[in-house]
Amino acid sequence: MPRRNLLSWTVHIRYLSKAASSSSLRQAQGPCRNDKLGIYLKVGFMSKTLICFVVALASLAAQAQTDPEGHQWWQHAVFYEIYPRSFADSNNDGVGDLNGIRSKLDYLKRLGVDAIWISPCYPSPQVDFGYDISDYQNIDPMYGNMKDFDALSTEAKRHGIRIIMDYVPNHTSDKHPWFIDSSSSKNSAHRDWYIWRDGKNGGAPNNWNALFGGSAWKLDSKTNQYYYHFFYPEQPDLNWRNPAVKNAMFDVTRWWYGHGVSGFRLDAVDTLFEDPNLHDNPVKEGKNVYGDPNEENKYNDRLPEVHDILRDLRKVADEHNGVLIGETWTNNIEELKRYYGLNHDEVQLPMNFMFCMVNKLSAPDFRKQIALAESSGGWPTYVISNHDIVRSYDRYGDGNHNDRIAKLMAGLYLTLRGTPIMYYGEELGMKTTPPTRREDVKDPIGKLGWPKEKGRDGERTPMQWNASVNAGFSQVKPWLPVPPTYKTHNVASEAANPDSVLVFYKKLLALRHNNPALLDGNYVPLNEDDPNVISYLRQYKDRAVLVALNMSTTAQEVKFDLAKYGITTGKVTPLLTSGTIPGKTSQLVLPPYAVYIGEIK
Ligand code: GLC
């Protein structure tokens, strides 16, 4: 997950860069085919076929669970990413935990969250803060234990909130028993579970760089071979060409489905496979923040084999009505389309980082990205912040109107057709607060890349619950400092302020859940030449919602000609606004950064 300087913001970018039917039909036909009784001929072919057909239909209905529009649960759900170290600390050790999350389910429900994605909380040496896993089927004691997980799962279900686990298939920790065995000898049972190669010309097997600095190969003195790691050396890559790896890793997902989870966020799927012939990557001009030559990840990123795995992983998900969310870093819409699967049989929700990386308030740029996402044929997935990128509050904020701009961004991605994935604290206007001294940095890439790369601590600071000590996150000093803005931007204060970012989010999420046009309506762009205001309709049957967002620093007057969309009424009723606005469809005056969402009747 490299960072790139875009328009003077430091932004992190990674790698620079299906249908239920077949599997459920197969399952449903099973009992009919395996019928042991020799009554087949007596029952007759027709009735046998009919029974199979009815069973298949029932099974499909049970598994797909679509609404009358054919939408599945994850198409209407609002997802919310929780970075567990930083959400709520129930046992006062300075690090968040599962019981902390459980204690905040009421808050999440009231906010309008339907599913939480928990960043890795498995046993881990914490080199990459949980993305280096030493046991996929347990909970790290720092976060609790499996009993706590099951309690969270039960309570979440009671709240109508689903749980999505973070699935890290690309690599394990070097402390995982598989790797310990793999590195023990060239003949070990798990040797081929990782990627081991002899060196070349007295050095590494090829020129591949690790994303987190230095060569992607580490020499292991015991067996005198190199192993491959796309990220830190403590994160050796699994060898997905070995069927045993695939089986073991697929069983991990089955096990968690058994514990009630509703799907997975797939970490770093782009890099599951590498060229077996280890061709050198093309070298580009210049050096990266770690001082390594820039290179194009031609031979170790987005290899076609990843799609075979995703298709099979989707079959497992379909058996459990689960969703797969992809950490899919793509450079163009064709690459994103590919992640949905040629037959929509891979990832249901591949995150669209091209939308996320529009790093300026630009109506034309967002309009373009939305049009591309709409053209993909898949269900769009919008994200504006996460644990790897500078928070949207800072990327779009101008320093003076950040709260208004935070509402503007919410007004955009929460009213589009598709599924939004929020990041904890975004609903408060939490600010990215990077360390100011190298010795305070926790994220290893910040230590290595300092001062150009300060690491990701800034976007992972403790959740701001109230204005008391440590922002109500913990009674002891938290693992990362609480940003000074906690005094004004916290749940308790904002809940009591009708003009806060939090109250705006709550109203918007409530609207999103209850308005059929916002749930199911088509996206119809309006005034496509307007350089300042992005506006569109969400149209569903005889209902339409008009959204207009002023992305500029000055007031804008906008006129709409809606007759061509079959809308002749001149009346629009405001549903939610930030700023003062009259109520006519033909004309609106939008103050700087204003949001207007109105229903056309
Ligand atoms: C993903 C995670 C990031 C992690 C990396 C390596 O990009 O989002 O936080 O460092 O994978 O696992």
Coordinates of C-alpha atoms and ligand atoms in Angstrom, one line a residue:
M1 CA 0.0 0.0 0.0
P2 CA 2.2 2.7 -1.3
R3 CA 1.6 6.3 -0.8
R4 CA 1.6 8.9 -3.5
N5 CA 1.7 12.6 -3.4
L6 CA -1.3 13.8 -5.3
L7 CA -2.1 17.5 -5.5
S8 CA 0.1 18.1 -2.4
W9 CA -1.8 15.7 -0.2
T10 CA 0.0 12.7 1.0
V11 CA -2.2 9.9 0.0
H12 CA -1.6 6.2 0.4
I13 CA -2.2 4.1 -2.5
R14 CA -1.6 0.4 -2.7
Y15 CA 0.4 -1.4 -5.3
L16 CA 0.4 1.8 -7.3
S17 CA -0.4 1.1 -9.2
K18 CA -21.5 -14.9 -9.4
A19 CA -24.3 -16.2 -8.9
A20 CA -25.7 -18.4 -6.2
S21 CA -27.4 -20.5 -8.8
S22 CA -24.9 -23.0 -9.9
S23 CA -23.7 -24.1 -6.5
S24 CA -27.0 -24.1 -4.8
L25 CA -28.6 -26.0 -7.7
R26 CA -25.9 -28.6 -7.4
Q27 CA -26.5 -28.9 -3.7
A28 CA -30.2 -29.0 -4.1
Q29 CA -30.0 -31.8 -6.7
G30 CA -27.9 -33.8 -4.4
P31 CA -30.6 -35.6 -2.4
C32 CA -32.6 -36.4 -5.5
R33 CA -29.6 -37.9 -7.3
N34 CA -28.5 -39.8 -4.2
D35 CA -31.9 -41.3 -3.6
K36 CA -31.1 -44.9 -2.7
L37 CA -34.6 -46.4 -3.1
G38 CA -35.3 -48.2 -6.3
I39 CA -38.6 -46.4 -6.8
Y40 CA -37.2 -44.0 -9.4
L41 CA -39.1 -45.6 -12.3
K42 CA -42.3 -46.0 -10.3
V43 CA -42.3 -42.3 -9.2
G44 CA -41.8 -41.4 -12.8
F45 CA -39.3 -39.1 -14.4
M46 CA -41.6 -36.1 -14.5
S47 CA -42.5 -36.1 -10.8
K48 CA -38.8 -36.7 -9.9
T49 CA -37.8 -33.7 -12.0
L50 CA -40.5 -31.6 -10.5
I51 CA -39.3 -32.4 -7.0
C52 CA -35.8 -31.5 -7.9
F53 CA -36.9 -28.3 -9.4
V54 CA -39.0 -27.3 -6.4
V55 CA -36.1 -28.1 -4.0
A56 CA -33.8 -26.2 -6.2
L57 CA -36.0 -23.1 -6.2
A58 CA -36.6 -23.2 -2.5
S59 CA -32.8 -23.5 -2.0
L60 CA -32.1 -20.6 -4.3
A61 CA -34.7 -18.5 -2.5
A62 CA -33.3 -19.3 0.9
Q63 CA -29.7 -18.6 -0.2
A64 CA -30.1 -15.5 -2.3
Q65 CA -32.7 -13.9 -0.1
T66 CA -33.4 -11.1 -2.5
D67 CA -35.9 -8.3 -2.1
P68 CA -38.6 -7.7 -4.7
E69 CA -36.1 -5.7 -6.7
G70 CA -33.7 -8.7 -6.7
H71 CA -31.3 -7.0 -4.3
Q72 CA -29.5 -9.0 -1.7
W73 CA -28.8 -7.9 1.9
W74 CA -25.4 -6.5 1.1
Q75 CA -26.8 -4.2 -1.5
H76 CA -28.8 -2.2 1.0
A77 CA -26.5 -2.5 3.9
V78 CA -24.3 0.3 5.2
F79 CA -20.9 -1.2 6.2
Y80 CA -18.6 0.3 8.8
E81 CA -14.9 -0.5 9.3
I82 CA -13.7 -0.9 12.8
Y83 CA -10.0 -0.8 13.5
P84 CA -10.2 -2.8 16.8
R85 CA -7.1 -1.4 18.4
S86 CA -8.7 2.0 18.3
F87 CA -12.4 1.7 18.8
A88 CA -13.2 1.1 22.5
D89 CA -11.0 -0.3 25.3
S90 CA -13.1 -2.2 27.8
N91 CA -10.3 -3.5 30.0
N92 CA -8.2 -0.4 30.2
D93 CA -4.9 -1.6 28.8
G94 CA -4.8 1.2 26.2
V95 CA -5.8 -1.0 23.2
G96 CA -9.4 -1.5 22.0
D97 CA -11.0 -5.0 22.2
L98 CA -14.0 -7.1 21.3
N99 CA -15.9 -6.3 24.5
G100 CA -15.4 -2.7 23.7
I101 CA -17.0 -3.1 20.3
R102 CA -19.9 -5.0 21.9
S103 CA -20.5 -2.1 24.3
K104 CA -20.9 0.2 21.3
L105 CA -23.4 -1.8 19.3
D106 CA -26.3 0.5 20.4
Y107 CA -24.4 3.5 19.1
L108 CA -23.7 1.8 15.8
K109 CA -27.3 0.7 15.5
R110 CA -28.6 4.3 16.2
L111 CA -26.1 5.6 13.7
G112 CA -27.5 3.4 10.9
V113 CA -24.9 0.7 10.5
D114 CA -25.9 -2.7 9.2
A115 CA -22.6 -4.5 9.1
I116 CA -19.2 -4.1 10.8
W117 CA -16.0 -5.1 9.2
I118 CA -13.5 -5.8 11.9
S119 CA -9.8 -5.3 10.8
P120 CA -7.8 -8.4 11.9
C121 CA -8.2 -9.3 15.5
Y122 CA -6.5 -12.8 15.3
P123 CA -3.4 -13.8 17.2
S124 CA -0.5 -11.9 15.7
P125 CA 2.9 -10.6 16.6
Q126 CA 1.5 -7.2 15.6
V127 CA 4.3 -6.3 13.3
D128 CA 1.7 -5.0 10.8
F129 CA -0.9 -4.5 13.6
G130 CA -2.7 -7.7 13.0
Y131 CA -2.2 -8.1 9.2
D132 CA 0.6 -10.6 10.2
I133 CA -1.5 -13.5 11.4
S134 CA -0.1 -16.5 13.4
D135 CA -3.5 -18.3 13.8
Y136 CA -6.5 -17.7 11.6
Q137 CA -8.9 -19.4 13.9
N138 CA -8.6 -17.6 17.1
I139 CA -8.6 -14.2 18.7
D140 CA -5.5 -12.4 19.9
P141 CA -5.6 -12.2 23.8
M142 CA -5.2 -8.4 23.5
Y143 CA -8.7 -8.3 21.9
G144 CA -10.3 -11.0 24.0
N145 CA -11.0 -14.7 23.2
M146 CA -13.4 -16.8 21.2
K147 CA -16.0 -16.6 23.9
D148 CA -15.9 -12.8 23.6
F149 CA -16.2 -13.1 19.8
D150 CA -19.3 -15.4 20.2
A151 CA -20.8 -12.9 22.6
L152 CA -20.2 -10.1 20.2
S153 CA -21.7 -12.2 17.4
T154 CA -24.8 -13.0 19.4
E155 CA -25.3 -9.4 20.5
A156 CA -24.6 -8.0 17.1
K157 CA -27.3 -10.4 15.6
R158 CA -29.7 -9.1 18.3
H159 CA -29.0 -5.6 17.0
G160 CA -29.4 -6.6 13.4
I161 CA -25.8 -5.9 12.7
R162 CA -23.7 -8.4 10.7
I163 CA -20.0 -9.1 11.2
I164 CA -17.5 -9.2 8.4
M165 CA -14.0 -10.6 9.2
D166 CA -10.8 -9.4 7.6
Y167 CA -9.4 -12.3 5.6
V168 CA -5.7 -12.1 4.9
P169 CA -4.9 -14.8 2.2
N170 CA -1.8 -13.3 0.7
H171 CA 0.6 -14.0 3.6
T172 CA 0.8 -15.2 7.1
S173 CA 3.1 -14.1 10.0
D174 CA 6.5 -15.6 10.0
K175 CA 5.4 -16.9 13.4
H176 CA 2.6 -19.0 12.0
P177 CA 3.2 -22.7 12.6
W178 CA 2.9 -23.3 8.8
F179 CA 5.9 -21.0 8.2
I180 CA 7.8 -22.2 11.2
D181 CA 7.6 -25.7 9.8
S182 CA 8.2 -24.5 6.2
S183 CA 11.4 -22.8 7.1
S184 CA 12.6 -25.7 9.3
S185 CA 14.0 -27.7 6.4
K186 CA 13.8 -28.1 2.6
N187 CA 11.9 -31.3 3.1
S188 CA 9.4 -30.1 5.7
A189 CA 5.7 -30.8 5.2
H190 CA 4.9 -27.2 4.7
R191 CA 8.0 -26.2 2.6
D192 CA 5.9 -25.7 -0.5
W193 CA 3.2 -23.7 1.3
Y194 CA 5.4 -20.6 0.8
I195 CA 7.6 -19.4 -2.1
W196 CA 11.2 -20.5 -1.7
R197 CA 13.8 -20.0 -4.3
D198 CA 17.6 -20.2 -4.7
G199 CA 19.5 -16.9 -5.0
K200 CA 20.8 -15.7 -8.3
N201 CA 24.3 -14.2 -9.0
G202 CA 25.0 -14.1 -5.3
G203 CA 21.8 -12.1 -4.5
A204 CA 18.0 -12.3 -4.4
P205 CA 16.2 -14.4 -7.1
N206 CA 15.0 -11.3 -9.0
N207 CA 14.6 -7.5 -8.7
W208 CA 11.1 -7.5 -7.0
N209 CA 10.8 -4.9 -4.3
A210 CA 8.6 -5.3 -1.2
L211 CA 5.8 -2.8 -1.0
F212 CA 7.0 -1.9 2.5
G213 CA 10.7 -1.3 1.4
G214 CA 13.7 -3.2 0.4
S215 CA 13.9 -6.5 -1.6
A216 CA 10.9 -8.8 -1.6
W217 CA 13.2 -11.7 -0.9
K218 CA 14.7 -12.7 2.4
L219 CA 17.6 -15.1 2.7
D220 CA 17.0 -17.8 5.3
S221 CA 20.4 -19.0 6.6
K222 CA 19.1 -22.4 7.8
T223 CA 18.2 -23.7 4.4
N224 CA 20.2 -21.1 2.3
Q225 CA 17.1 -20.2 0.2
Y226 CA 15.2 -17.0 -0.1
Y227 CA 11.5 -16.7 0.7
Y228 CA 9.2 -14.1 -0.9
H229 CA 7.3 -11.4 1.0
F230 CA 5.3 -8.7 -0.8
F231 CA 5.0 -6.8 2.4
Y232 CA 7.3 -7.0 5.5
P233 CA 9.8 -9.8 5.8
E234 CA 7.7 -10.9 8.8
Q235 CA 4.8 -11.5 6.3
P236 CA 5.9 -14.4 4.0
D237 CA 3.6 -14.9 1.0
L238 CA 1.6 -18.1 0.9
N239 CA 2.0 -20.2 -2.3
W240 CA -1.5 -20.3 -3.8
R241 CA -0.4 -22.7 -6.5
N242 CA -0.3 -25.4 -3.9
P243 CA -3.8 -27.0 -3.5
A244 CA -3.1 -27.7 0.2
V245 CA -2.9 -23.9 0.8
K246 CA -6.1 -23.3 -1.0
N247 CA -7.9 -26.1 1.0
A248 CA -6.6 -24.9 4.4
M249 CA -7.4 -21.2 3.7
F250 CA -10.9 -22.0 2.3
D251 CA -11.6 -24.0 5.5
V252 CA -10.7 -20.9 7.5
T253 CA -13.7 -19.1 5.9
R254 CA -16.0 -22.1 6.5
W255 CA -15.0 -22.1 10.1
W256 CA -15.8 -18.4 10.6
Y257 CA -19.1 -18.8 8.7
G258 CA -19.8 -21.4 11.4
H259 CA -19.2 -18.7 14.0
G260 CA -21.9 -16.6 12.4
V261 CA -20.0 -14.2 10.3
S262 CA -21.6 -12.8 7.1
G263 CA -18.6 -12.5 4.9
F264 CA -15.0 -11.3 4.5
R265 CA -13.1 -8.3 3.4
L266 CA -10.3 -9.8 1.3
D267 CA -7.0 -8.2 2.1
A268 CA -4.4 -7.7 -0.6
V269 CA -6.1 -10.0 -3.1
D270 CA -4.3 -8.3 -6.0
T271 CA -1.0 -10.0 -5.1
L272 CA -2.1 -13.6 -4.4
F273 CA 0.0 -14.9 -7.3
E274 CA 3.4 -14.3 -8.8
D275 CA 5.0 -15.2 -12.1
P276 CA 6.4 -18.7 -11.5
N277 CA 9.3 -17.9 -13.8
L278 CA 10.2 -14.9 -11.7
H279 CA 10.8 -12.5 -14.5
D280 CA 12.3 -9.2 -13.4
N281 CA 9.8 -6.3 -13.1
P282 CA 10.3 -3.4 -15.4
V283 CA 12.2 -0.6 -13.7
K284 CA 10.8 2.9 -13.9
E285 CA 12.4 6.2 -13.4
G286 CA 13.2 7.5 -9.9
K287 CA 13.2 6.1 -6.4
N288 CA 10.3 5.5 -3.9
V289 CA 10.1 6.9 -0.4
Y290 CA 12.2 4.0 0.9
G291 CA 15.0 4.8 -1.6
D292 CA 14.3 1.7 -3.8
P293 CA 14.1 2.0 -7.6
N294 CA 10.5 2.4 -8.8
E295 CA 9.1 -0.5 -10.6
E296 CA 6.0 -1.7 -12.4
N297 CA 4.6 -4.7 -10.6
K298 CA 4.1 -6.5 -13.9
Y299 CA 4.9 -10.0 -12.6
N300 CA 3.6 -10.0 -9.1
D301 CA 0.3 -8.0 -9.1
R302 CA -3.1 -8.8 -10.5
L303 CA -2.1 -12.1 -12.2
P304 CA -5.1 -13.8 -13.9
E305 CA -4.9 -16.8 -11.6
V306 CA -6.4 -14.8 -8.8
H307 CA -9.8 -15.0 -10.5
D308 CA -9.9 -18.8 -10.3
I309 CA -9.4 -18.5 -6.6
L310 CA -12.0 -15.8 -6.2
R311 CA -14.6 -17.8 -8.2
D312 CA -14.1 -20.7 -5.8
L313 CA -14.1 -18.6 -2.7
R314 CA -17.4 -17.1 -3.9
K315 CA -18.9 -20.5 -4.2
V316 CA -18.2 -21.0 -0.5
A317 CA -19.6 -17.6 0.3
D318 CA -22.8 -18.4 -1.6
E319 CA -23.3 -21.5 0.5
H320 CA -23.5 -19.2 3.5
N321 CA -25.3 -16.2 2.0
G322 CA -22.0 -14.4 2.6
V323 CA -20.5 -11.4 1.0
L324 CA -16.9 -10.9 -0.3
I325 CA -15.6 -7.3 -0.2
G326 CA -12.4 -6.8 -2.1
E327 CA -9.4 -4.7 -1.3
T328 CA -9.1 -4.2 -5.0
W329 CA -6.6 -1.5 -6.2
T330 CA -7.3 -0.9 -9.8
N331 CA -6.0 1.5 -12.4
N332 CA -9.0 1.5 -14.7
I333 CA -12.6 0.3 -14.9
E334 CA -11.7 -2.8 -16.9
E335 CA -9.6 -4.1 -14.0
L336 CA -12.4 -3.3 -11.5
K337 CA -14.9 -5.1 -13.8
R338 CA -12.7 -8.1 -13.8
Y339 CA -13.1 -8.4 -10.0
Y340 CA -16.8 -8.8 -10.2
G341 CA -16.1 -11.9 -12.4
L342 CA -17.0 -12.4 -16.0
N343 CA -20.3 -14.0 -14.9
H344 CA -20.6 -11.9 -11.7
D345 CA -19.3 -14.9 -9.9
E346 CA -16.3 -13.4 -8.0
V347 CA -16.3 -10.5 -5.6
Q348 CA -19.7 -8.9 -4.9
L349 CA -18.3 -5.7 -3.5
P350 CA -14.9 -4.8 -5.0
M351 CA -13.9 -1.5 -3.4
N352 CA -13.7 1.3 -6.0
F353 CA -10.5 3.1 -5.0
M354 CA -10.5 5.1 -8.2
F355 CA -13.5 7.0 -6.8
C356 CA -11.7 7.3 -3.4
M357 CA -8.6 8.7 -5.0
V358 CA -10.3 11.7 -6.5
N359 CA -8.3 13.8 -4.1
K360 CA -10.0 17.1 -4.7
L361 CA -13.4 18.5 -4.6
S362 CA -14.1 18.3 -8.3
A363 CA -17.6 17.8 -9.7
P364 CA -16.3 16.7 -13.1
D365 CA -13.8 14.2 -11.6
F366 CA -16.4 12.6 -9.3
R367 CA -19.0 12.6 -12.1
K368 CA -16.5 10.8 -14.3
Q369 CA -15.8 8.1 -11.7
I370 CA -19.4 7.6 -10.9
A371 CA -20.2 7.2 -14.6
L372 CA -17.5 4.6 -14.9
A373 CA -18.6 2.7 -11.8
E374 CA -22.2 2.7 -13.2
S375 CA -20.9 1.4 -16.5
S376 CA -19.1 -1.6 -14.8
G377 CA -22.3 -3.6 -14.7
G378 CA -21.6 -4.5 -11.1
W379 CA -23.0 -3.1 -7.9
P380 CA -20.8 -0.1 -7.0
T381 CA -18.9 0.0 -3.7
Y382 CA -17.9 3.4 -2.4
V383 CA -15.3 4.1 0.2
I384 CA -13.7 7.5 1.1
S385 CA -11.5 6.6 4.1
N386 CA -9.9 3.5 5.7
H387 CA -7.0 2.5 7.9
D388 CA -4.5 2.9 5.1
I389 CA -5.3 6.2 3.7
V390 CA -5.4 9.8 5.0
R391 CA -8.9 10.5 6.3
S392 CA -11.4 12.1 3.9
Y393 CA -11.8 14.9 6.4
D394 CA -8.2 16.1 5.6
R395 CA -8.1 15.1 2.0
Y396 CA -11.0 17.2 1.0
G397 CA -11.1 19.7 3.9
D398 CA -9.8 23.2 3.2
G399 CA -8.9 23.9 6.8
N400 CA -11.8 26.4 7.3
H401 CA -14.9 24.6 6.2
N402 CA -14.0 21.0 7.0
D403 CA -17.2 20.1 8.8
R404 CA -19.3 21.4 5.9
I405 CA -17.1 19.5 3.5
A406 CA -17.4 16.4 5.6
K407 CA -21.2 16.6 5.2
L408 CA -20.8 17.3 1.5
M409 CA -18.7 14.1 1.0
A410 CA -21.3 12.2 3.0
G411 CA -24.0 13.7 0.9
L412 CA -22.2 12.3 -2.1
Y413 CA -21.2 8.8 -1.4
L414 CA -24.2 7.9 0.9
T415 CA -26.7 8.9 -1.8
L416 CA -25.1 7.1 -4.7
R417 CA -26.5 3.8 -6.1
G418 CA -24.3 1.2 -4.4
T419 CA -23.0 0.1 -1.1
P420 CA -21.0 2.5 1.1
I421 CA -18.3 1.4 3.5
M422 CA -17.7 3.9 6.3
Y423 CA -14.6 4.2 8.4
Y424 CA -14.9 4.6 12.2
G425 CA -14.8 8.3 13.2
E426 CA -15.6 9.6 9.8
E427 CA -19.1 10.3 11.0
L428 CA -17.5 12.7 13.6
G429 CA -15.1 14.5 11.3
M430 CA -12.1 12.8 12.9
K431 CA -8.9 14.3 11.7
T432 CA -5.8 12.5 10.5
T433 CA -3.1 13.2 13.1
P434 CA 0.3 11.9 12.1
P435 CA 3.2 11.7 14.6
T436 CA 5.4 14.8 14.6
R437 CA 8.6 12.9 15.7
R438 CA 10.1 9.8 14.3
E439 CA 10.5 8.3 17.7
D440 CA 6.7 8.4 18.2
V441 CA 5.9 6.4 15.1
K442 CA 4.3 3.0 15.6
D443 CA 3.7 1.9 12.0
P444 CA 7.0 0.4 10.7
I445 CA 6.6 2.0 7.2
G446 CA 6.6 5.4 9.0
K447 CA 9.9 4.5 10.7
L448 CA 11.5 3.3 7.5
G449 CA 10.2 6.1 5.3
W450 CA 10.5 9.0 7.7
P451 CA 10.1 11.9 7.0
K452 CA 8.6 11.4 3.5
E453 CA 6.4 8.6 4.7
K454 CA 5.1 9.1 8.2
G455 CA 3.2 5.8 8.3
R456 CA -0.5 5.2 8.9
D457 CA -0.8 6.1 12.7
G458 CA -2.5 9.4 11.8
E459 CA -5.6 7.7 10.5
R460 CA -5.7 5.0 13.3
T461 CA -6.0 7.2 16.4
P462 CA -8.6 6.3 19.1
M463 CA -12.3 6.8 18.5
Q464 CA -13.5 10.1 20.1
W465 CA -16.4 9.1 22.4
N466 CA -16.6 12.2 24.6
A467 CA -14.6 15.2 25.9
S468 CA -13.3 13.4 29.0
V469 CA -9.8 12.1 29.5
N470 CA -8.5 10.0 26.5
A471 CA -11.7 10.9 24.7
G472 CA -13.6 8.2 26.6
F473 CA -11.7 5.5 24.7
S474 CA -9.7 4.2 27.7
Q475 CA -8.9 5.2 31.2
V476 CA -5.2 4.7 30.6
K477 CA -2.9 6.2 28.0
P478 CA -4.0 4.8 24.6
W479 CA -1.6 3.1 22.2
L480 CA -1.8 6.1 19.9
P481 CA -2.4 9.7 21.1
V482 CA -5.9 11.1 20.9
P483 CA -6.0 14.1 18.5
P484 CA -6.6 17.5 20.2
T485 CA -9.8 17.9 18.2
Y486 CA -11.5 15.3 20.5
K487 CA -12.8 18.2 22.7
T488 CA -15.1 19.4 19.9
H489 CA -15.4 16.3 17.7
N490 CA -16.7 13.5 19.8
V491 CA -19.9 11.4 19.9
A492 CA -21.3 12.9 23.1
S493 CA -20.9 16.6 22.1
E494 CA -22.0 16.1 18.5
A495 CA -25.0 14.1 19.4
A496 CA -26.2 17.1 21.3
N497 CA -25.5 19.6 18.5
P498 CA -28.1 19.5 15.7
D499 CA -25.6 21.1 13.3
S500 CA -22.9 18.5 13.8
V501 CA -21.3 16.1 11.3
L502 CA -22.6 13.2 13.4
V503 CA -26.3 14.4 13.4
F504 CA -26.0 14.9 9.6
Y505 CA -24.7 11.4 9.1
K506 CA -27.5 10.0 11.3
K507 CA -30.2 11.8 9.4
L508 CA -28.7 10.8 6.1
L509 CA -28.3 7.2 7.0
A510 CA -31.9 7.1 8.2
L511 CA -33.1 8.6 4.9
R512 CA -31.0 6.1 3.0
H513 CA -32.6 3.2 4.7
N514 CA -36.1 4.4 4.3
N515 CA -36.3 6.1 0.9
P516 CA -37.0 3.6 -1.9
A517 CA -35.4 5.9 -4.5
L518 CA -32.2 6.1 -2.5
L519 CA -32.2 2.4 -2.0
D520 CA -33.2 1.2 -5.4
G521 CA -33.3 4.1 -7.8
N522 CA -31.3 4.5 -10.9
Y523 CA -28.5 7.1 -11.0
V524 CA -29.4 9.8 -13.5
P525 CA -26.7 12.5 -13.9
L526 CA -27.9 16.1 -14.4
N527 CA -26.2 19.2 -15.7
E528 CA -23.1 17.3 -16.7
D529 CA -21.2 20.4 -17.8
D530 CA -21.4 22.1 -14.5
P531 CA -17.9 22.5 -13.2
N532 CA -18.9 23.3 -9.6
V533 CA -22.1 21.4 -8.7
I534 CA -22.6 17.7 -9.1
S535 CA -26.2 16.9 -9.3
Y536 CA -28.2 13.8 -10.1
L537 CA -31.5 12.0 -9.7
R538 CA -32.1 8.7 -8.0
Q539 CA -35.2 7.5 -9.8
Y540 CA -37.3 4.6 -8.8
K541 CA -40.8 3.9 -10.3
D542 CA -42.8 7.1 -9.8
R543 CA -40.4 8.4 -7.1
A544 CA -37.3 10.6 -7.6
V545 CA -34.8 12.1 -5.3
L546 CA -32.8 15.1 -6.4
V547 CA -29.2 15.5 -5.0
A548 CA -27.2 18.6 -5.6
L549 CA -23.8 19.2 -4.1
N550 CA -21.8 22.4 -4.4
M551 CA -18.2 21.5 -4.5
S552 CA -17.0 25.1 -4.8
T553 CA -16.1 27.9 -2.5
T554 CA -18.8 30.2 -3.8
A555 CA -22.6 30.1 -3.9
Q556 CA -23.9 28.5 -7.1
E557 CA -27.3 28.8 -8.7
V558 CA -28.4 25.7 -10.5
K559 CA -31.3 25.1 -12.9
F560 CA -32.7 21.8 -13.9
D561 CA -34.6 20.7 -16.9
L562 CA -36.3 17.6 -15.7
A563 CA -39.0 17.2 -18.3
K564 CA -36.8 14.9 -20.3
Y565 CA -36.8 12.5 -17.4
G566 CA -40.6 12.5 -17.3
I567 CA -40.7 15.0 -14.4
T568 CA -43.1 17.9 -15.0
T569 CA -44.0 18.9 -11.5
G570 CA -42.2 22.0 -10.2
K571 CA -42.2 20.9 -6.6
V572 CA -39.3 19.5 -4.6
T573 CA -39.5 18.9 -0.9
P574 CA -36.2 19.2 0.9
L575 CA -35.4 16.0 2.7
L576 CA -32.0 17.0 4.1
T577 CA -29.8 20.0 3.4
S578 CA -26.8 21.6 4.8
G579 CA -27.3 25.3 4.0
T580 CA -30.4 27.3 3.2
I581 CA -32.3 26.4 0.1
P582 CA -35.6 27.2 -1.6
G583 CA -37.8 24.5 -2.9
K584 CA -38.2 24.5 -6.6
T585 CA -37.0 21.8 -9.0
S586 CA -36.2 24.3 -11.7
Q587 CA -33.8 26.4 -9.6
L588 CA -31.7 26.1 -6.5
V589 CA -29.2 28.4 -4.9
L590 CA -26.5 26.5 -3.1
P591 CA -24.2 28.2 -0.6
P592 CA -20.5 27.1 -0.7
Y593 CA -20.2 23.3 0.0
A594 CA -23.9 23.0 0.5
V595 CA -25.8 19.7 0.2
Y596 CA -29.3 19.5 -1.1
I597 CA -31.4 16.4 -1.1
G598 CA -35.0 16.7 -2.0
E599 CA -37.9 14.6 -3.0
I600 CA -39.7 15.4 -6.2
K601 CA -43.4 15.0 -6.0
Ligands
GLC1 C1 -3.6 -4.4 3.3 C2 -4.0 -3.8 4.6 C3 -2.8 -3.0 5.2 C4 -1.7 -4.0 5.4 C5 -1.4 -4.8 4.1 C6 -0.6 -6.0 4.4 O1 -3.3 -3.5 2.4 O2 -5.1 -2.9 4.4 O3 -3.2 -2.4 6.4 O4 -0.6 -3.4 5.9 O5 -2.6 -5.3 3.5 O6 -1.3 -7.0 5.0

